[in-house]
Amino acid sequence: MANILVVEDQRLIAGVLKETLEIEGYRVTTILNGEDAVQFALRETPHLIILDIMLPGIDGYEVIRQLRSHPKSMHIPIIILSALGEPADKIRAYECDVDGYVTKPYDTDELLARVHRQLRRAQQNYLSPLTDLPGGLQVVRAINYKLGKMKPWSILYLDLDNFKAFNDVYGFLAGNDMILLVGRICQNVVYKYGNSDDFVGHVGGDDFVVLTTPDRVNTLCMHVTARYKEESTTLYRPEDLRCGSISGVDREGQPYQFPLVSLSIGVVNNQIYMPHSIQEVSYLAAEAKRHAKQSTSNISCISPQYDKAHPESMSSATSSSPFLLSPSFSFATHTNAFHDLVPLAEDNILAEYEVS
């Protein structure tokens, strides 16, 4: 069921729109001014926005500008519903990148047709068809947005380990349930413990990203891993949970015990070294995730001198500023006990977590 935000300062019109859309099966929130609309959109990420132009405080054009400039909201379809019906008004709105323009008094059938179309278009072009989270292109835009800012940021790169074995044994529908679970946990944890404009994206397959700030990393990782450990148990057969492994067949057709699916989280931030491109961010995130997957103990370290450990990568990444990394950590939480996550060093740029 899609969530729709109606931004309309006339309470009567807002009430009629809410009732009409709810009859169609949508969840509807009405807001009377532009400032609150922007904050709500960044926090709740509605599937579609119906927006008036003439609002108290900032007008509809400024609302559009702010939402289109932020990666968390830039993909949300916006339909203008306004009494301003001159061609110049419509042209200005479309130049601001709105998705539709309906004039008051409006025809209900026309408005609903536009709503249906824009929701389908957003689903097809911007969102993961499985999780309804922003997909590949939106993830790239969100990371590039962070790279363009001087403020501290952190990227959590989440990946499921041994997922293929689980998918092969339990079937693709159970695999989808596992992916949906991780996406739902990420959304809920970020909503409760993250910043209002933190970004959650589905890269594809069993990979997810969370864009946040360094001060939220420990809390987010701790709660994501704890909830995954608890809630993923419902996806296994009781006998597999008792054994702590999945009974399957390897590539040679021989019986084999596969580990339960674990969740790895690689963390990259810009507190020591400022990555200059999404390619550098991607490489660092992959390294973080790789070390998390390789972790066999509660803590493992990567060499603080990144350029010594990976000299071949430095020439392509940067020729003037070496990656000087402080020690990074990997935390493993086993199925029989949940260990407290060791706090990250304040100057850490790259860390890994793993929960199984």
Coordinates of C-alpha atoms in Angstrom, one line a residue, residues 91-313:
I91 CA 6.4 25.7 -17.3
R92 CA 8.1 26.9 -14.1
A93 CA 6.9 23.8 -12.2
Y94 CA 8.1 21.4 -14.9
E95 CA 11.4 23.2 -15.0
C96 CA 11.7 22.4 -11.3
D97 CA 11.2 18.8 -12.3
V98 CA 7.7 18.0 -11.1
D99 CA 6.0 14.9 -12.6
G100 CA 2.5 16.3 -13.2
Y101 CA 0.4 19.5 -12.9
V102 CA -3.3 19.5 -12.2
T103 CA -5.2 22.8 -11.9
K104 CA -8.0 23.6 -9.4
P105 CA -10.9 23.0 -9.7
Y106 CA -9.7 19.5 -10.5
D107 CA -11.3 16.4 -12.0
T108 CA -11.0 13.5 -9.5
D109 CA -10.6 10.8 -12.2
E110 CA -7.8 12.7 -13.9
L111 CA -6.0 13.3 -10.6
L112 CA -6.3 9.6 -9.6
A113 CA -5.1 8.5 -13.1
R114 CA -2.0 10.7 -12.7
V115 CA -1.4 9.3 -9.2
H116 CA -1.6 5.7 -10.4
R117 CA 0.7 6.4 -13.4
Q118 CA 3.4 8.1 -11.3
L119 CA 3.4 5.4 -8.7
R120 CA 3.9 2.7 -11.4
R121 CA 6.6 4.8 -13.0
A122 CA 8.5 5.3 -9.7
Q123 CA 8.4 1.6 -8.9
Q124 CA 9.7 0.6 -12.4
N125 CA 12.4 3.2 -12.6
Y126 CA 13.7 4.0 -9.2
L127 CA 12.8 1.4 -6.6
S128 CA 13.8 -2.2 -6.0
P129 CA 10.8 -4.3 -7.1
L130 CA 11.3 -6.6 -4.1
T131 CA 12.1 -4.2 -1.2
D132 CA 10.6 -0.9 -2.5
L133 CA 13.9 0.7 -1.5
P134 CA 15.8 3.1 -3.7
G135 CA 17.9 1.0 -6.2
G136 CA 21.2 1.2 -8.0
L137 CA 21.1 4.6 -9.6
Q138 CA 19.6 6.2 -6.5
V139 CA 22.3 4.7 -4.4
V140 CA 25.0 6.1 -6.7
R141 CA 23.4 9.5 -6.5
A142 CA 23.2 9.4 -2.8
I143 CA 26.8 8.5 -2.4
N144 CA 27.8 11.3 -4.9
Y145 CA 25.7 13.7 -2.8
K146 CA 27.7 12.8 0.3
L147 CA 31.0 13.1 -1.6
G148 CA 30.0 16.6 -2.5
K149 CA 29.6 17.7 1.1
M150 CA 32.3 18.5 3.6
K151 CA 30.3 17.2 6.6
P152 CA 31.3 13.9 8.2
W153 CA 29.5 10.8 6.7
S154 CA 29.6 7.1 7.1
I155 CA 28.5 4.4 4.7
L156 CA 27.3 1.0 6.0
Y157 CA 27.6 -1.8 3.4
L158 CA 25.5 -4.8 4.3
D159 CA 25.8 -8.2 2.8
L160 CA 24.4 -11.7 3.6
D161 CA 27.0 -14.6 3.8
N162 CA 26.1 -18.1 2.7
F163 CA 23.0 -16.8 1.2
K164 CA 23.2 -18.9 -2.0
A165 CA 23.2 -22.1 0.0
F166 CA 20.2 -21.0 1.9
N167 CA 18.4 -20.0 -1.3
D168 CA 19.3 -23.4 -2.9
V169 CA 18.0 -25.4 0.0
Y170 CA 15.0 -23.4 1.1
G171 CA 13.9 -22.0 -2.3
F172 CA 13.8 -18.5 -3.8
L173 CA 10.7 -17.4 -2.0
A174 CA 12.4 -18.0 1.4
G175 CA 15.4 -16.2 -0.1
N176 CA 13.2 -13.2 -0.9
D177 CA 11.9 -13.3 2.7
M178 CA 15.5 -13.1 3.9
I179 CA 16.2 -10.1 1.7
L180 CA 13.0 -8.4 2.7
L181 CA 13.8 -9.0 6.4
V182 CA 17.2 -7.3 6.1
G183 CA 15.7 -4.4 4.2
R184 CA 12.9 -4.0 6.8
I185 CA 15.4 -4.1 9.7
C186 CA 17.5 -1.5 8.1
Q187 CA 14.6 0.8 7.5
N188 CA 13.2 0.4 11.1
V189 CA 16.5 0.7 12.8
V190 CA 17.5 3.8 10.8
Y191 CA 14.1 5.3 11.4
K192 CA 14.4 4.8 15.2
Y193 CA 18.1 5.4 15.8
G194 CA 19.4 7.3 12.7
N195 CA 19.2 10.9 11.5
S196 CA 16.0 12.1 9.8
D197 CA 17.8 12.3 6.4
D198 CA 19.7 9.0 6.6
F199 CA 19.5 7.0 3.4
V200 CA 18.7 3.3 3.1
G201 CA 19.2 1.7 -0.4
H202 CA 19.0 -1.8 -1.9
V203 CA 22.1 -2.2 -4.2
G204 CA 20.7 -5.4 -5.5
G205 CA 20.6 -9.1 -4.6
D206 CA 21.4 -9.4 -0.9
D207 CA 23.4 -6.1 -0.7
F208 CA 22.2 -2.9 1.1
V209 CA 23.7 0.4 2.0
V210 CA 23.0 2.9 4.7
L211 CA 24.3 6.5 4.5
T212 CA 24.5 8.1 8.0
T213 CA 26.9 10.1 10.2
P214 CA 29.8 8.6 12.2
D215 CA 28.1 9.3 15.5
R216 CA 25.3 6.9 14.6
V217 CA 27.4 4.0 13.3
N218 CA 27.9 2.0 16.5
T219 CA 24.2 2.2 17.4
L220 CA 22.9 1.3 14.0
C221 CA 25.3 -1.6 13.6
M222 CA 24.5 -2.9 17.1
H223 CA 20.7 -2.8 16.6
V224 CA 20.8 -4.1 13.0
T225 CA 22.9 -7.1 14.0
A226 CA 20.9 -7.8 17.1
R227 CA 17.6 -7.7 15.3
Y228 CA 18.9 -9.8 12.4
K229 CA 20.1 -12.5 14.9
E230 CA 16.7 -12.6 16.6
E231 CA 14.4 -12.3 13.7
S232 CA 16.2 -14.5 11.1
T233 CA 15.6 -17.6 13.2
T234 CA 12.0 -17.7 12.0
L235 CA 13.2 -18.4 8.5
Y236 CA 14.9 -21.8 9.3
R237 CA 13.6 -25.2 10.0
P238 CA 13.9 -26.2 13.7
E239 CA 16.3 -29.0 13.0
D240 CA 18.7 -26.6 11.1
L241 CA 18.5 -24.1 14.0
R242 CA 19.4 -26.9 16.5
C243 CA 22.4 -28.0 14.4
G244 CA 23.4 -24.4 13.7
S245 CA 23.8 -25.3 10.0
I246 CA 21.8 -26.0 6.8
S247 CA 21.7 -29.6 5.4
G248 CA 22.3 -29.4 1.7
V249 CA 24.1 -30.8 -1.3
D250 CA 27.4 -29.4 -2.7
R251 CA 28.3 -29.0 -6.3
E252 CA 29.4 -32.6 -6.6
G253 CA 26.0 -33.8 -5.3
Q254 CA 27.4 -34.9 -1.9
P255 CA 25.6 -34.1 1.4
Y256 CA 27.1 -31.0 3.0
Q257 CA 26.4 -28.9 6.1
F258 CA 26.3 -25.2 5.2
P259 CA 26.6 -22.5 7.9
L260 CA 23.6 -20.4 8.7
V261 CA 23.3 -17.1 6.9
S262 CA 25.3 -14.4 8.5
L263 CA 25.2 -10.6 8.1
S264 CA 28.3 -8.7 7.4
I265 CA 28.5 -4.9 7.6
G266 CA 31.4 -2.9 6.1
V267 CA 31.7 0.7 7.3
V268 CA 33.5 3.5 5.5
N269 CA 33.7 7.1 6.6
N270 CA 35.5 10.3 5.7
Q271 CA 36.9 11.4 9.0
I272 CA 40.6 10.8 8.2
Y273 CA 40.8 10.6 4.4
M274 CA 38.2 12.1 2.1
P275 CA 37.5 9.8 -0.8
H276 CA 37.3 11.8 -4.0
S277 CA 35.2 9.5 -6.1
I278 CA 32.5 6.8 -5.9
Q279 CA 35.1 4.4 -7.2
E280 CA 37.2 4.9 -4.1
V281 CA 34.2 4.6 -1.8
S282 CA 33.2 1.4 -3.6
Y283 CA 36.7 -0.1 -3.2
L284 CA 36.9 0.8 0.5
A285 CA 33.4 -0.6 1.2
A286 CA 34.3 -3.8 -0.6
E287 CA 37.5 -4.1 1.4
A288 CA 35.5 -3.6 4.6
K289 CA 33.0 -6.2 3.7
R290 CA 35.7 -8.7 2.6
H291 CA 37.4 -8.5 6.0
A292 CA 34.1 -8.9 7.8
K293 CA 33.4 -12.1 5.8
Q294 CA 36.9 -13.4 6.6
S295 CA 36.7 -12.7 10.3
T296 CA 36.9 -15.9 12.5
S297 CA 37.3 -14.1 15.8
N298 CA 35.6 -11.2 17.6
I299 CA 38.2 -8.7 16.4
S300 CA 40.4 -8.6 13.4
C301 CA 42.6 -5.8 12.2
I302 CA 43.5 -4.3 8.8
S303 CA 47.0 -2.7 8.5
P304 CA 46.8 1.0 9.4
Q305 CA 49.0 1.8 6.4
Y306 CA 46.6 1.1 3.6
D307 CA 49.2 2.1 1.0
K308 CA 51.6 -0.6 2.3
A309 CA 48.9 -3.3 2.3
H310 CA 47.6 -2.4 -1.1
P311 CA 50.3 -0.6 -3.1
E312 CA 48.9 -1.6 -6.4
S313 CA 45.7 0.4 -5.7

